[in-house]
PDB file of C-alpha atoms in Angstrom:
ATOM      1  CA  THR M   1     -43.096  -1.351  28.845  1.00 80.00           C
ATOM      2  CA  GLY M   2     -44.806  -4.078  30.706  1.00 83.00           C
ATOM      3  CA  ARG M   3     -42.177  -6.677  29.477  1.00 85.00           C
ATOM      4  CA  PRO M   4     -40.150  -9.103  31.728  1.00 86.00           C
ATOM      5  CA  LEU M   5     -36.606  -7.991  32.467  1.00 88.00           C
ATOM      6  CA  ALA M   6     -34.492 -10.103  30.146  1.00 90.00           C
ATOM      7  CA  VAL M   7     -31.443  -9.380  28.055  1.00 91.00           C
ATOM      8  CA  ARG M   8     -31.642 -10.631  24.464  1.00 92.00           C
ATOM      9  CA  PRO M   9     -28.475 -12.093  23.023  1.00 94.00           C
ATOM     10  CA  ALA M  10     -28.253  -9.346  20.529  1.00 95.00           C
ATOM     11  CA  ILE M  11     -28.065  -6.737  23.437  1.00 95.00           C
ATOM     12  CA  ALA M  12     -25.428  -8.823  25.045  1.00 96.00           C
ATOM     13  CA  GLY M  13     -23.374  -8.690  21.866  1.00 96.00           C
ATOM     14  CA  ALA M  14     -23.970  -5.031  21.550  1.00 97.00           C
ATOM     15  CA  TYR M  15     -22.336  -4.622  25.103  1.00 97.00           C
ATOM     16  CA  VAL M  16     -19.373  -6.629  23.994  1.00 97.00           C
ATOM     17  CA  LEU M  17     -18.901  -4.477  20.896  1.00 97.00           C
ATOM     18  CA  LEU M  18     -19.289  -1.303  22.898  1.00 97.00           C
ATOM     19  CA  HIS M  19     -16.570  -2.396  25.272  1.00 97.00           C
ATOM     20  CA  LEU M  20     -14.455  -3.515  22.305  1.00 97.00           C
ATOM     21  CA  GLY M  21     -14.781  -0.197  20.661  1.00 97.00           C
ATOM     22  CA  ALA M  22     -13.854   1.666  23.802  1.00 97.00           C
ATOM     23  CA  ALA M  23     -10.793  -0.557  24.363  1.00 96.00           C
ATOM     24  CA  LEU M  24      -9.671  -0.096  20.631  1.00 95.00           C
ATOM     25  CA  ARG M  25     -10.133   3.775  21.009  1.00 95.00           C
ATOM     26  CA  VAL M  26      -8.155   3.920  24.208  1.00 95.00           C
ATOM     27  CA  VAL M  27      -5.486   1.282  23.820  1.00 95.00           C
ATOM     28  CA  GLY M  28      -5.174   0.785  19.990  1.00 92.00           C
ATOM     29  CA  PRO M  29      -3.238   3.975  19.123  1.00 91.00           C
ATOM     30  CA  GLY M  30      -0.629   3.299  21.766  1.00 92.00           C
ATOM     31  CA  ARG M  31      -0.226  -0.458  20.832  1.00 92.00           C
ATOM     32  CA  PHE M  32      -0.407   0.097  17.060  1.00 89.00           C
ATOM     33  CA  PRO M  33       0.817   3.674  16.379  1.00 91.00           C
ATOM     34  CA  GLY M  34       1.379   2.866  12.652  1.00 93.00           C
ATOM     35  CA  ALA M  35      -2.229   1.931  12.235  1.00 94.00           C
ATOM     36  CA  TYR M  36      -3.892   4.869  14.166  1.00 94.00           C
ATOM     37  CA  ALA M  37      -6.593   5.609  11.577  1.00 94.00           C
ATOM     38  CA  ALA M  38      -7.314   1.852  11.262  1.00 95.00           C
ATOM     39  CA  THR M  39      -7.852   1.450  15.034  1.00 95.00           C
ATOM     40  CA  LEU M  40     -10.064   4.538  15.105  1.00 95.00           C
ATOM     41  CA  VAL M  41     -12.037   3.211  12.184  1.00 96.00           C
ATOM     42  CA  ALA M  42     -12.370  -0.233  13.890  1.00 96.00           C
ATOM     43  CA  ALA M  43     -13.503   1.401  17.223  1.00 96.00           C
ATOM     44  CA  ALA M  44     -16.012   3.608  15.455  1.00 97.00           C
ATOM     45  CA  THR M  45     -17.318   0.640  13.572  1.00 97.00           C
ATOM     46  CA  ALA M  46     -17.797  -1.382  16.785  1.00 97.00           C
ATOM     47  CA  TRP M  47     -19.696   1.517  18.340  1.00 97.00           C
ATOM     48  CA  THR M  48     -21.938   1.988  15.245  1.00 97.00           C
ATOM     49  CA  VAL M  49     -22.868  -1.667  15.136  1.00 97.00           C
ATOM     50  CA  ALA M  50     -23.459  -1.823  18.890  1.00 97.00           C
ATOM     51  CA  PHE M  51     -25.950   1.216  18.766  1.00 97.00           C
ATOM     52  CA  ALA M  52     -27.559  -0.258  15.652  1.00 97.00           C
ATOM     53  CA  CYS M  53     -28.278  -3.438  17.624  1.00 97.00           C
ATOM     54  CA  PHE M  54     -29.857  -1.294  20.439  1.00 96.00           C
ATOM     55  CA  ILE M  55     -32.058   0.498  17.888  1.00 97.00           C
ATOM     56  CA  VAL M  56     -33.135  -2.682  16.094  1.00 96.00           C
ATOM     57  CA  VAL M  57     -33.956  -4.421  19.483  1.00 95.00           C
ATOM     58  CA  TYR M  58     -35.509  -1.531  21.492  1.00 93.00           C
ATOM     59  CA  ALA M  59     -37.211   0.622  18.846  1.00 95.00           C
ATOM     60  CA  PRO M  60     -40.119  -1.855  18.459  1.00 92.00           C
ATOM     61  CA  ILE M  61     -40.395  -2.228  22.178  1.00 89.00           C
ATOM     62  CA  LEU M  62     -40.460   1.559  22.967  1.00 90.00           C
ATOM     63  CA  LEU M  63     -42.677   2.512  20.007  1.00 91.00           C
ATOM     64  CA  GLY M  64     -45.138  -0.317  20.267  1.00 89.00           C
ATOM     65  CA  ALA M  65     -47.994  -1.029  22.684  1.00 88.00           C
ATOM     66  CA  ARG M  66     -47.609  -2.666  25.980  1.00 86.00           C
ATOM     67  CA  PRO M  67     -48.279  -6.464  25.804  1.00 86.00           C
ATOM     68  CA  ASP M  68     -50.369  -6.359  28.840  1.00 82.00           C
ATOM     69  CA  GLY M  69     -52.804  -3.795  27.339  1.00 80.00           C
ATOM     70  CA  LYS M  70     -52.164  -1.183  30.280  1.00 82.00           C
ATOM     71  CA  PRO M  71     -51.722   2.350  29.291  1.00 80.00           C
ATOM     72  CA  GLY M  72     -48.295   3.953  29.335  1.00 71.00           C
TER      73      GLY M  72
END
């Protein structure tokens, strides 16, 4: 994309949410068996917000022109 390799804070937060969602999905039902549905909803919400952050940050980069003007 012709851009420097740098992680934006929103992407760092998305990584945290992605790992939180995975941990909730794996550990949540065992630790909180009475709240099985709630832990799955929380995990799904964390994953959804994480991937929404990816889309918001990377869609303009991947769909736009290179900042250096080179083709590709």
